[in-house]
Coordinates of C-alpha atoms in Angstrom, one line a residue:
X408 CA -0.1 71.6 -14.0
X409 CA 0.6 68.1 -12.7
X410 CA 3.6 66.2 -13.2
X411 CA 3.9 62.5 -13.4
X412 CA 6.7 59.8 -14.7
X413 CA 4.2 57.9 -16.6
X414 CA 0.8 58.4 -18.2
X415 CA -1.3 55.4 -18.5
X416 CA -4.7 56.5 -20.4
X417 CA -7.5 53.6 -20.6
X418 CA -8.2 50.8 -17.5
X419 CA -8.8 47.8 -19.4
X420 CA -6.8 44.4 -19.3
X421 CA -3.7 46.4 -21.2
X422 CA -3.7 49.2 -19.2
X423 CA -4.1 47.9 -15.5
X424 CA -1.8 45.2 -16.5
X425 CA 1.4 48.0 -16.8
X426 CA -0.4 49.9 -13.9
X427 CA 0.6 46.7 -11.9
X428 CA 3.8 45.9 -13.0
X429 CA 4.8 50.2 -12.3
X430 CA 3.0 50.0 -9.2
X431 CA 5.2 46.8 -7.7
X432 CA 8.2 48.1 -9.7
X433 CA 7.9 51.1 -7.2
X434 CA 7.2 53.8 -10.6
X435 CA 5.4 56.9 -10.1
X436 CA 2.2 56.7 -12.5
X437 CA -1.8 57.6 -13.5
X438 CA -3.9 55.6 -15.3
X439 CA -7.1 57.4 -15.9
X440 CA -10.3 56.3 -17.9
X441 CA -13.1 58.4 -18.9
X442 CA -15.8 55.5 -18.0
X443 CA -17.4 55.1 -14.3
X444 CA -15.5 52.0 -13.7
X445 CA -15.0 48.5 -14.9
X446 CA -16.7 47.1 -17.6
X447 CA -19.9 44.9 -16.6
X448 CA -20.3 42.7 -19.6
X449 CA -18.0 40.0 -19.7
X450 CA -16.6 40.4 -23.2
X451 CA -13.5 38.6 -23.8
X452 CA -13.3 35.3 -22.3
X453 CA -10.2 33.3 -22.8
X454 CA -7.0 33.4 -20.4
X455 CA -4.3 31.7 -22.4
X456 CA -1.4 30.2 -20.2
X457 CA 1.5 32.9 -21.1
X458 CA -0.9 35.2 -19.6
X459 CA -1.2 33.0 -16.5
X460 CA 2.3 33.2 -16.4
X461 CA 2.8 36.5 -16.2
X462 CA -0.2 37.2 -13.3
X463 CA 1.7 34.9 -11.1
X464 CA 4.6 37.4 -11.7
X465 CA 2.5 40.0 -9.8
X466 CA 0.6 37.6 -7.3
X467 CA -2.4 37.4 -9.2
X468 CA -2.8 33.9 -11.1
X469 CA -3.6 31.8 -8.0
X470 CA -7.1 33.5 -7.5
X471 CA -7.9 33.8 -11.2
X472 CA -7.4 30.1 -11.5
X473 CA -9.7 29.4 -8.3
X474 CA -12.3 31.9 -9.6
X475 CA -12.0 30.9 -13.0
X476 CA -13.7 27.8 -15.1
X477 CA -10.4 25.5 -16.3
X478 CA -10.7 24.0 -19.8
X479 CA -8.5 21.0 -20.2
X480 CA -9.7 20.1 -23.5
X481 CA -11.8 20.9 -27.1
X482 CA -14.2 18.7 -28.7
X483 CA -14.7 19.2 -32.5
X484 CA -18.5 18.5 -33.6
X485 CA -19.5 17.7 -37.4
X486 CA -23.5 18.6 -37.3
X487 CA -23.8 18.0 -33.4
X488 CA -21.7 14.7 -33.3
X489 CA -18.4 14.2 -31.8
X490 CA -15.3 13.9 -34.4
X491 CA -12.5 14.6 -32.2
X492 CA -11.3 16.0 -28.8
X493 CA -8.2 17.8 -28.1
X494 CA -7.2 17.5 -24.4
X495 CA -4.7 20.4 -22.8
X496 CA -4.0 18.7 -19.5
X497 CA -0.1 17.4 -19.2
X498 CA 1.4 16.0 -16.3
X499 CA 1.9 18.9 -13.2
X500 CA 5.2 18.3 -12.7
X501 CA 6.3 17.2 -15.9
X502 CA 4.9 19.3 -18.1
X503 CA 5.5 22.8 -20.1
X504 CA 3.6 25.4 -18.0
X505 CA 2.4 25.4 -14.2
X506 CA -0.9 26.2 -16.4
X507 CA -1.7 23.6 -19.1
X508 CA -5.2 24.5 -19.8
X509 CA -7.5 27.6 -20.8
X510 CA -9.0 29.5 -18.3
X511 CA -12.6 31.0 -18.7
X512 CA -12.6 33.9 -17.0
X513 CA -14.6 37.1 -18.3
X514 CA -12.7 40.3 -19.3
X515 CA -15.0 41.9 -16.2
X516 CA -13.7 39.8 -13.3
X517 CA -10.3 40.2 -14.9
X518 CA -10.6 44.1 -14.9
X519 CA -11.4 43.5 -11.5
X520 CA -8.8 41.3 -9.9
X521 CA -6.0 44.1 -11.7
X522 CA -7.8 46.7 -9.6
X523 CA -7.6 44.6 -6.9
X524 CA -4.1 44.0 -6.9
X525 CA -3.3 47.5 -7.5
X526 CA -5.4 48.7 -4.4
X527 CA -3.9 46.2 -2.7
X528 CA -0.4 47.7 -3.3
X529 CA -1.4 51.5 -3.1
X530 CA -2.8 52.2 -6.4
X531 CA -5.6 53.3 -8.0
X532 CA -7.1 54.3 -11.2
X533 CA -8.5 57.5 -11.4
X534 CA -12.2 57.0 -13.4
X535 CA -14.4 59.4 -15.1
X536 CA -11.7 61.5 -16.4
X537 CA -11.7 62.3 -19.9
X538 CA -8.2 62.4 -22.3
X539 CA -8.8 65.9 -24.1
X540 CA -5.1 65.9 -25.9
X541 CA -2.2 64.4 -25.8
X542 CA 1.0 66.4 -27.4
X543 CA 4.7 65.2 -27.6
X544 CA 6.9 67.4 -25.9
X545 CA 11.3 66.8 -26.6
X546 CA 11.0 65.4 -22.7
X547 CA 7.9 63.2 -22.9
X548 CA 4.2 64.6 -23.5
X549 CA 1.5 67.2 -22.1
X550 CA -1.9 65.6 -21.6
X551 CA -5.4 67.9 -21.0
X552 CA -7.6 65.7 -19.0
X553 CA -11.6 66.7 -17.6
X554 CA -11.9 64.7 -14.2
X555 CA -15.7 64.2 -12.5
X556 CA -16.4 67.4 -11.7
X557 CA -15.9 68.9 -14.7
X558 CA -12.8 70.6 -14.3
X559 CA -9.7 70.6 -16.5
X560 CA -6.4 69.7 -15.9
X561 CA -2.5 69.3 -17.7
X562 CA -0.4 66.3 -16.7
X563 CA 3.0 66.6 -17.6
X564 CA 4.4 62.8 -18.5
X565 CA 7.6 61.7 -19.1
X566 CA 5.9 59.1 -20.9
X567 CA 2.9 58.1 -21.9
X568 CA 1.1 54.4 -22.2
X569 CA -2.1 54.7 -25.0
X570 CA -4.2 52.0 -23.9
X571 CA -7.5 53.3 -24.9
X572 CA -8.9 51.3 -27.3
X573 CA -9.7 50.1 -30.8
X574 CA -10.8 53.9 -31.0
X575 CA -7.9 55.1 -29.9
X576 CA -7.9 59.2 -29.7
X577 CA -4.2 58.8 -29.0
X578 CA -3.3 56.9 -32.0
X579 CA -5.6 59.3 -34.1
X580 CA -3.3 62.0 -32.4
X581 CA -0.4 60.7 -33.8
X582 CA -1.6 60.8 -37.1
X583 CA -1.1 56.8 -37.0
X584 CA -3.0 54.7 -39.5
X585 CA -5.0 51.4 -38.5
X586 CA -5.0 49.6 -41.5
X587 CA -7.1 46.0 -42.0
X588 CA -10.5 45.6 -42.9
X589 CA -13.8 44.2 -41.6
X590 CA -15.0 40.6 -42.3
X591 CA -18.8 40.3 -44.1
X592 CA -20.4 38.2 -41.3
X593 CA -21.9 39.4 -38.6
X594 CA -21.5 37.4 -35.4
X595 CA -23.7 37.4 -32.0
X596 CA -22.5 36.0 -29.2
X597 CA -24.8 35.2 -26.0
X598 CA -24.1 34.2 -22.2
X599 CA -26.9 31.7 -21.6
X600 CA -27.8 28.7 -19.2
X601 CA -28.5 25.5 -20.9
X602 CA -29.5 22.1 -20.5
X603 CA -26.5 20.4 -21.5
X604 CA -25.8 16.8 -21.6
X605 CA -22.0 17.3 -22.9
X606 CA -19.2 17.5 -20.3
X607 CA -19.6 20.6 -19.0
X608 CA -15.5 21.4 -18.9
X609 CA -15.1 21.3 -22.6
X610 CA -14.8 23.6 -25.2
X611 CA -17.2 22.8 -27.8
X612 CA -17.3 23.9 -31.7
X613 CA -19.9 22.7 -34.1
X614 CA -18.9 22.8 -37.6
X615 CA -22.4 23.1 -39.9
X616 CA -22.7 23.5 -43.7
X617 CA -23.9 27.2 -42.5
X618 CA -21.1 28.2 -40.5
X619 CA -19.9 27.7 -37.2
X620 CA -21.4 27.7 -33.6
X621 CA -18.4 27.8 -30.3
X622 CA -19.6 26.8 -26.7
X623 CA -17.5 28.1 -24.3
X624 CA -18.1 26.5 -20.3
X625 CA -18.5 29.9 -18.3
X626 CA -18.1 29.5 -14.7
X627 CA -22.2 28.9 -12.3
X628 CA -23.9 25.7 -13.3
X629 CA -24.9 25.6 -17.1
X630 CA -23.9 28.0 -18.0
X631 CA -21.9 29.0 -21.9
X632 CA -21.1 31.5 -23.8
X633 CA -22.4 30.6 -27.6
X634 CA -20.6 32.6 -30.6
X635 CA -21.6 31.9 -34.3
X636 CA -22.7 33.8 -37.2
X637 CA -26.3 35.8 -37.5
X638 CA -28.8 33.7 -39.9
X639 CA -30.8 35.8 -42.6
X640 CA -33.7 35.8 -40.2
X641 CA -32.1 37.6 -37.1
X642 CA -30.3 40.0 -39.4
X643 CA -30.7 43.6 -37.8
X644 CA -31.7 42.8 -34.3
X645 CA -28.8 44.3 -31.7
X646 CA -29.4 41.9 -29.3
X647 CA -31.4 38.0 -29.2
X648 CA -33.6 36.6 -26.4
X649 CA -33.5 33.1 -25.2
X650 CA -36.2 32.3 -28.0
X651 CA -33.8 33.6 -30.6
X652 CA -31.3 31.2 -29.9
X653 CA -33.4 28.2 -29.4
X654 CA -34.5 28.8 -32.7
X655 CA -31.5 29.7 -34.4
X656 CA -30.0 26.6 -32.4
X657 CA -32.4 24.3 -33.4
X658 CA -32.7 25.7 -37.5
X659 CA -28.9 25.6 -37.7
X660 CA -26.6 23.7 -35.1
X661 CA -26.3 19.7 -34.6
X662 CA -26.4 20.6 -31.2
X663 CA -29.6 19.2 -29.4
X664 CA -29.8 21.3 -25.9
X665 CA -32.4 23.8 -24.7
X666 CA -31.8 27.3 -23.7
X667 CA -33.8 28.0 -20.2
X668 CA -32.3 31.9 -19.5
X669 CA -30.4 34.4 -21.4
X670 CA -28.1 36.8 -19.4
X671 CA -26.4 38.8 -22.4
X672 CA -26.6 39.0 -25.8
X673 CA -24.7 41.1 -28.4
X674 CA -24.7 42.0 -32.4
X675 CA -21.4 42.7 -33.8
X676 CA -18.5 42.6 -36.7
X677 CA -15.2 41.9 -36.3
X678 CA -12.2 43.7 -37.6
X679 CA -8.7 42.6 -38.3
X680 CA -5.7 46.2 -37.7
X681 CA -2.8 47.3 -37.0
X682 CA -0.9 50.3 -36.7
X683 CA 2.4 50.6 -38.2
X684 CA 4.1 51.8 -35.2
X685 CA 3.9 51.0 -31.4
X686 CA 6.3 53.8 -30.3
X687 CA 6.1 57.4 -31.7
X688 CA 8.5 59.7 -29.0
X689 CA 7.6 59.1 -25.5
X690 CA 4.3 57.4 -26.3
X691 CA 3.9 53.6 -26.5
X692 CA 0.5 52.4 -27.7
X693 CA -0.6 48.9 -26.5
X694 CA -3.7 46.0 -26.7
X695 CA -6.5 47.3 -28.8
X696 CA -5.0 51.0 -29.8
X697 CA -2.3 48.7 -31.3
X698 CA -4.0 45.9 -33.0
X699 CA -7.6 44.4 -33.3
X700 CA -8.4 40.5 -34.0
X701 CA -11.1 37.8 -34.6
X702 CA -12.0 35.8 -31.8
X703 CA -10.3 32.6 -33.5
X704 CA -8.3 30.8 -30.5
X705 CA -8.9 33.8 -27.6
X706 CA -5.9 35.8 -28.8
X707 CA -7.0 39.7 -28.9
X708 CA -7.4 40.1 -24.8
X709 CA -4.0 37.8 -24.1
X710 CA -1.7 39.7 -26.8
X711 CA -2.9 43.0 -24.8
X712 CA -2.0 42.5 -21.9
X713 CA 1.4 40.6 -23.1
X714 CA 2.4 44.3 -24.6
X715 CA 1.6 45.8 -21.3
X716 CA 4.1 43.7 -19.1
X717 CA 7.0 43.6 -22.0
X718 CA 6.7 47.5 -22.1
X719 CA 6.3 48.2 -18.3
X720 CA 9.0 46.7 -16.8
X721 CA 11.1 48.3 -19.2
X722 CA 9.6 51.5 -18.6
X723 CA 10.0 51.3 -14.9
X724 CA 13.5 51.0 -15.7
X725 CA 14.2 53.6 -17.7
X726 CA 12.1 55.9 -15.2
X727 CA 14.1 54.9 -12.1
X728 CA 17.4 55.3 -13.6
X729 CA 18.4 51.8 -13.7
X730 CA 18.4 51.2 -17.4
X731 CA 19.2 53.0 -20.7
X732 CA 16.7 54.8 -23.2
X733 CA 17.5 52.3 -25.8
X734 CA 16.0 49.4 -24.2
X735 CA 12.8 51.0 -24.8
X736 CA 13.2 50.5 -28.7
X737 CA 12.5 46.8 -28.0
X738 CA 9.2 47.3 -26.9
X739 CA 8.4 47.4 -30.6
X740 CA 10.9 45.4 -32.3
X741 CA 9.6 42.4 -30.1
X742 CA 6.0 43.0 -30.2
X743 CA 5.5 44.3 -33.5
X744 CA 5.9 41.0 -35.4
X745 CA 4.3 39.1 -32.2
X746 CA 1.5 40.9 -33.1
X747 CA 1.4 40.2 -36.6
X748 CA 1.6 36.7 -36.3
X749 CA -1.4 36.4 -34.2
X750 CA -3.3 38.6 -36.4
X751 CA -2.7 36.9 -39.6
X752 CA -3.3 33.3 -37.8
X753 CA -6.5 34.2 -36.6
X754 CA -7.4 36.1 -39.4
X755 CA -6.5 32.8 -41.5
X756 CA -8.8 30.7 -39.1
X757 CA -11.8 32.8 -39.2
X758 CA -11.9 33.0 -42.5
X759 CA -12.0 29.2 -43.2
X760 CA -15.0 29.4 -40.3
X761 CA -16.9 31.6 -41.9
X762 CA -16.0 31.1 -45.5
X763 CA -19.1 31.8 -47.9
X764 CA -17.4 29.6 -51.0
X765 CA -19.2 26.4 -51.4
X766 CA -15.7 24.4 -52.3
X767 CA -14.1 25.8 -49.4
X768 CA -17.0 25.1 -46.9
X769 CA -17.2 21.6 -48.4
X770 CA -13.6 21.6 -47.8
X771 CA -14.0 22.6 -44.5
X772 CA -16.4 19.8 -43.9
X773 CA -14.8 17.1 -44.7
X774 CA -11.0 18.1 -44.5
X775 CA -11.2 20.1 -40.7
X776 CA -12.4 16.9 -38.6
X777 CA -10.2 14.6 -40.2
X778 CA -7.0 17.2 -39.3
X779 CA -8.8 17.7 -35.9
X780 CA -8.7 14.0 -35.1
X781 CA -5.1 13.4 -36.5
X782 CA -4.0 16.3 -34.1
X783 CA -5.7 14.4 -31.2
X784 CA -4.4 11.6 -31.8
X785 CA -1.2 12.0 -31.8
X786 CA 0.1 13.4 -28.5
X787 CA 3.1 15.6 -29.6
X788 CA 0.7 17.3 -32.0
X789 CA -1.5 17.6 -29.5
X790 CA 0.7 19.4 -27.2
X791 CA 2.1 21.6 -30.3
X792 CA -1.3 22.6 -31.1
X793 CA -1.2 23.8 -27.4
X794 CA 1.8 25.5 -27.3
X795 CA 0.1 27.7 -30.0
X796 CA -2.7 28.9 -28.7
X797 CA -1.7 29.2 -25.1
X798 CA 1.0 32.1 -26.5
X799 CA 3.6 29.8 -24.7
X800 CA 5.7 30.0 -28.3
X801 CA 6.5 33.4 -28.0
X802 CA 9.6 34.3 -28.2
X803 CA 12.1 37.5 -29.0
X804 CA 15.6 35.5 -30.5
X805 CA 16.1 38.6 -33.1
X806 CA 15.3 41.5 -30.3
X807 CA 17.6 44.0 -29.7
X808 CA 17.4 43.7 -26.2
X809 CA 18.8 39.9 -26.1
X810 CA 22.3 38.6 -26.4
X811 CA 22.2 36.5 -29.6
X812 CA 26.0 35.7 -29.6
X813 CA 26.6 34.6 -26.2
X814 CA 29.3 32.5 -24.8
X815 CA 27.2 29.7 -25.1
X816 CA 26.7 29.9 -28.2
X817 CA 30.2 29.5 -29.7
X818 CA 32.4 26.2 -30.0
X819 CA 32.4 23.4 -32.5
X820 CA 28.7 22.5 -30.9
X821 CA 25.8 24.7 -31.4
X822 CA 24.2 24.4 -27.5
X823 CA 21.2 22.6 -26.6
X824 CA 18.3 23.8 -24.9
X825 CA 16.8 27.6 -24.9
X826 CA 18.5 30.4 -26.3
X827 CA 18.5 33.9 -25.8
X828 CA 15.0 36.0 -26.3
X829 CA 12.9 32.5 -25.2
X830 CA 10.6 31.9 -22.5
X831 CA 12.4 30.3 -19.9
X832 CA 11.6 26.6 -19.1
X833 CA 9.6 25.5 -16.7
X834 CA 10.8 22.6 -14.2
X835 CA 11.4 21.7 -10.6
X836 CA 14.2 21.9 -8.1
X837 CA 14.8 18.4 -7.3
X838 CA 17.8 19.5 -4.4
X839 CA 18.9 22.3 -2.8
X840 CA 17.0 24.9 -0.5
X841 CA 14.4 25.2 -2.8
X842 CA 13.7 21.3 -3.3
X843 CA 10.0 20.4 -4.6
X844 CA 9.5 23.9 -5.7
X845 CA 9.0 24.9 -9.1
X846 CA 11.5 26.8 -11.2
X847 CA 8.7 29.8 -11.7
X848 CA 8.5 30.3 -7.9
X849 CA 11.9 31.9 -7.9
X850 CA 11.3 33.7 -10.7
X851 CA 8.3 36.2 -9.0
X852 CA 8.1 39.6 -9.0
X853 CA 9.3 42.0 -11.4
X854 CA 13.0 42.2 -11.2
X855 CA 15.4 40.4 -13.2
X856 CA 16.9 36.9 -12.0
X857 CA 19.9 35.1 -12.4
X858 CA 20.2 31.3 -13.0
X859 CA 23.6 29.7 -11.7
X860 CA 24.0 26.1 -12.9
X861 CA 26.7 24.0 -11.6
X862 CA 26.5 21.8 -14.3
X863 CA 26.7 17.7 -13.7
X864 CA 30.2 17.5 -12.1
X865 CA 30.8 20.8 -10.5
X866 CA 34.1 22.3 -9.4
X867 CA 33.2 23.8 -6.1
X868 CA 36.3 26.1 -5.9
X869 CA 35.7 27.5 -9.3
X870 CA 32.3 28.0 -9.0
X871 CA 32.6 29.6 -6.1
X872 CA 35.3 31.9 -7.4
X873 CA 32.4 32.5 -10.0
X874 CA 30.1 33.3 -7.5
X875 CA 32.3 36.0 -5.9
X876 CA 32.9 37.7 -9.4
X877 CA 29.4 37.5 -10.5
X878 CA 28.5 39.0 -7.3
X879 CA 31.1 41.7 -7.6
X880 CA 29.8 42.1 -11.0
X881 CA 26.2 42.7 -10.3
X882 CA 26.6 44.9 -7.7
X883 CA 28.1 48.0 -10.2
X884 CA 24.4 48.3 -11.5
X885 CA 21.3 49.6 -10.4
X886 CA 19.1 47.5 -11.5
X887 CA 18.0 44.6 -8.8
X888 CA 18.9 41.0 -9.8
X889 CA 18.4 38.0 -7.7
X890 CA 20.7 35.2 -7.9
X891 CA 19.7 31.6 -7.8
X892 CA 22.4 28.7 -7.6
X893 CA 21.4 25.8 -9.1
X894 CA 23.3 22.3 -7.7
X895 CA 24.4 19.7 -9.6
X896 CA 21.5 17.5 -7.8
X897 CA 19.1 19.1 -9.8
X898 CA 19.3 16.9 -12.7
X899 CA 16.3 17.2 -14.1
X900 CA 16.7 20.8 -15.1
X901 CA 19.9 20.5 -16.1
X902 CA 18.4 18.5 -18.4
X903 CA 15.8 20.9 -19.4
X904 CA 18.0 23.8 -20.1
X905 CA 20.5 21.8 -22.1
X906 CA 23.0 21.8 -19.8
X907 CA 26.4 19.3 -18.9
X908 CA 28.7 22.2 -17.7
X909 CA 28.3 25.2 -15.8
X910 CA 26.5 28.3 -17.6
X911 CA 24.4 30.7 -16.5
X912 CA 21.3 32.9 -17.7
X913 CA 19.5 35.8 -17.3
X914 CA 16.0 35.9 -17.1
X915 CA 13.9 39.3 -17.9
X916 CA 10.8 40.0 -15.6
X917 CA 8.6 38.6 -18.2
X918 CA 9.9 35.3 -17.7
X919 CA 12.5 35.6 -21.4
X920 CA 15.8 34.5 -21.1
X921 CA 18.1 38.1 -21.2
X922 CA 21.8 36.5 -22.1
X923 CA 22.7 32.9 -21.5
X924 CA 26.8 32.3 -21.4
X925 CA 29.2 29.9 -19.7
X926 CA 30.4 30.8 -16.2
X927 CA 33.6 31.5 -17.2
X928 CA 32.8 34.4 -19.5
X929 CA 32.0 37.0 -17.4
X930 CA 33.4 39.5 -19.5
X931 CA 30.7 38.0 -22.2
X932 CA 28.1 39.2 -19.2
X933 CA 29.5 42.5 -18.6
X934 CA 29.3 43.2 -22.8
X935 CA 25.9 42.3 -22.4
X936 CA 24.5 44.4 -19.2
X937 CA 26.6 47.7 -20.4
X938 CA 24.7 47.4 -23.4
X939 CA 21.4 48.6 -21.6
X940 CA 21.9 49.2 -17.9
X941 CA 23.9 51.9 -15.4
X942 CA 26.5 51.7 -13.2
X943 CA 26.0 53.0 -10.0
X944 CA 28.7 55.4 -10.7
X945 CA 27.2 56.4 -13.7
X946 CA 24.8 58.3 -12.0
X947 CA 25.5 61.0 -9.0
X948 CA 23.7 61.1 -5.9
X949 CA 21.6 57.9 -6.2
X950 CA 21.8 54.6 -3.9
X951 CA 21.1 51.3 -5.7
X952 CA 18.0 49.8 -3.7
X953 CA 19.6 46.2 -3.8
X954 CA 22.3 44.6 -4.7
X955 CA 22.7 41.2 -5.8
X956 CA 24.7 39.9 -2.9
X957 CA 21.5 40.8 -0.3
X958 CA 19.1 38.5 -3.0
X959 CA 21.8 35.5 -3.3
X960 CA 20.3 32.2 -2.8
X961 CA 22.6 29.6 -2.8

């Protein structure tokens, strides 16, 4: 018998992503996976700009993005011609995300630049080896394994991470249902090299009285992925050569193009479930053994591996010490209805796509491009309709794990700017030490950050009275913070958090504001941290591994 602190089982996008964030976290883990290796097929296809967000975190965004095929906008076709384009692309500096685009960039190369960054930092994931049974124990959970050779083994977990898929025996384990349904159409989908005489840089959807047809810009000249629904002629094949589609293109789609090679083709039905529990004990279940979507708007892969990081850096933690057990009960309060809300607004989109009513696909006709063109249009629906499907919206304002009555919060004026639970906002340091570099820079890594503004007319001696205490403060708990003072010169993000006076706010390693309050109230602060996180003196014989006065960055 083996022991380890945490269990990860299955080394796709979900899994490797916590892998990661334990590994620079500095958490003793396993993540096993009864396949060979990565997958080879590139599956899903979409990198949304939350996700983005979070890879920088770990170092990992900067060489997804250079490897990757961007997608700055989407062009609505009615019967092969054009009815409306939807451009991503904002202003670098001035925008909402260091990322305002989609990023094509196949579920196999992203499986492989997670093991990659795991090797990098000592890790590994141990393949070919089997989950046999998983059983709760009061202190976390016994796990049977068969590795390569053959032979058995029992790892003891304090707790255990079920990434392993739609399938998942875990789940099954738990006696956890997976309720949904399956949608009627079957769908194929096909990585293929075309002539094309569109912009190759666009996404591409072609709405026909018959269905749909999606052209998604995969990176290597000319070549797309192409998803739509199976005509009554190819119905039973498992798989469609490059005279398949050119037929079914030519039959069905407005789209005038010829198909010259065909490196992947696939048959399938989609499902729509979820579980009615991520957390059962010591096992958390995440991506795919959690929920299942349509493709609508490239949400299933992203919403994977946004449970991952929310639940691993809590985990790591708990683990070390540095954090109570009851932050862990946020892990499915906040992604839980997250969840949800992507699965019923995809489920709501696919259906219109492949609706078999005739009003509704007359509907869809006529009423879709018109809505498409409004939204292009008009530039702040535009960017709205990007904040949605980039998964930049998400937020946790009811969490347990967030202060929603803050310091900030109370007065005569209700405070502008983000609250408590919401991704923090992006900007740029316009003064100071850090001048010209994004906001995001100094957020890195995986421990928690705190953001010092002066406000517009600072008074040096009290803020730096506040400084001393804040340091003072900190440095009672184990958990690392790192403390970034933002000057009055900084206008521009002063602006951007709401700010006249000095406040302060701290940011979660996935990039959500923790607790936003006025300097002032540091006993506001204190409420908040004792809430979920220990004292050094709380716990005997342990050293905290930084405190907040060695990270200060004034």
């Amino acid at each position: 018998m083996t022991t380890t602190d945490v269990l990860i089982v299955g080394a796709g996008p979900t899994g490797l992503t916590a892998a990661n964030v334990l590994q620079k976290s500095r958490v003793e883990f396993r993540i096993v996976d009864k396949t060979s290796g990565p997958v080879k097929e590139s599956r899903a296809l979409g990198v949304q700009a939350k996700t983005l967000e979070l890879f920088d975190k770990l170092g990992l965004a900067d060489r997804a993005v250079e490897e990757g095929q961007r997608i700055g906008a989407a062009e609505m076709l009615k019967r092969g011609r054009p009815v409306g384009k939807l451009s991503f692309f904002e202003d670098d500096r001035g925008g909402r995300s260091p990322y305002p685009f989609a990023l094509i960039y196949e579920q196999n190369r992203i499986e492989r630049l997670l093991i990659q960054g795991l090797e990098e930092s000592g890790g590994g994931v141990e393949w070919g080896t089997e989950l046999l049974s998983a059983t709760q124990t009061p202190g976390g959970a016994t796990a049977a394994v068969r590795r390569p050779d053959g032979s058995e083994e029992t790892i003891e977990a304090g707790w255990v991470i079920a990434a392993d898929g739609a399938g998942s025996p875990i789940r099954h384990s738990l006696g956890l249902s997976f309720e949904g349904g399956t949608y009627e159409e079957t769908l194929f989908l096909a990585d293929v090299e075309l002539e094309w005489e569109l912009d190759p840089h666009r996404l591409y959807l072609d709405l026909t009285s018959g269905g749909f047809y999606a052209f998604f810009p995969m990176p290597g000249k000319n070549r797309f992925r192409i998803v739509g629904g199976v005509p009554e002629n190819l119905e039973g094949k498992e798989a469609f050569t490059s005279r398949d589609i050119q037929d079914l293109l030519d039959r069905h789609s407005g789209v005038q193009t010829r198909v010259t090679a065909t490196h992947w083709s696939s048959v399938y039905k989609i499902h729509r479930r979820m579980t009615e529990r991520f957390r059962v004990g010591h096992t958390f279940l995440a991506g795919d053994a959690a929920h299942i979507h349509s493709p609508a708007g490239a949400q299933g892969m992203n919403t994977g591996i946004g449970d991952a990081y929310n639940l691993a850096w809590k985990l790591a933690l708990v683990t070390k010490g540095e954090a109570r057990e009851s932050l862990l009960d946020s892990y499915e309060a906040e992604r839980m209805p997250f969840a949800r809300a992507i699965l019923n607004g995809s489920d709501r989109g696919f259906s219109l796509q492949v609706t078999k009513n005739p009003l509704a696909k007359g509907a869809k006709l006529f009423v879709l491009p018109l809505l498409f063109r409004l939204v292009s249009a008009v530039p702040p629906l535009s960017r709205r309709a990007f904040w949605f499907v980039s998964q930049l919206w998400t937020q946790y304002r009811e969490s347990p794990a967030v202060s929603r009555n803050d310091s900030a919060s109370r007065g005569p004026r209700r405070p502008r700017g983000p609250k408590a639970g919401e991704r923090v906002p992006y900007g740029f340091f316009e003064s100071g030490a850090e001048s010209g570099e994004s906001i995001f820079e100094s957020l890195r890594g995986t421990d928690h950050h705190l953001l010092l503004f002066e406000g517009e007319t600072p008074d040096g001696a009290h803020l730096d009275a506040a400084r001393e205490e804040l340091e003072s403060l900190l440095g009672r708990y184990e958990f690392p913070v790192h403390v970034h003072q933002v000057d009055s010169g900084n206008r521009q993000l002063h602006r951007r958090y709401g700010l006249r006076g000095p406040e302060l706010f701290l940011i979660r390693p996935d990039g959500h504001i923790a607790y936003r309050g006025r300097v002032s109230d540091i006993v506001g602060l204190k409420l908040y941290l004792d809430r979920f996180f220990l004292e050094s003196r709380d716990i005997a014989g342990r050293s905290r591994p930084q405190t907040a006065g060695e990270s200060l960055r004034a």
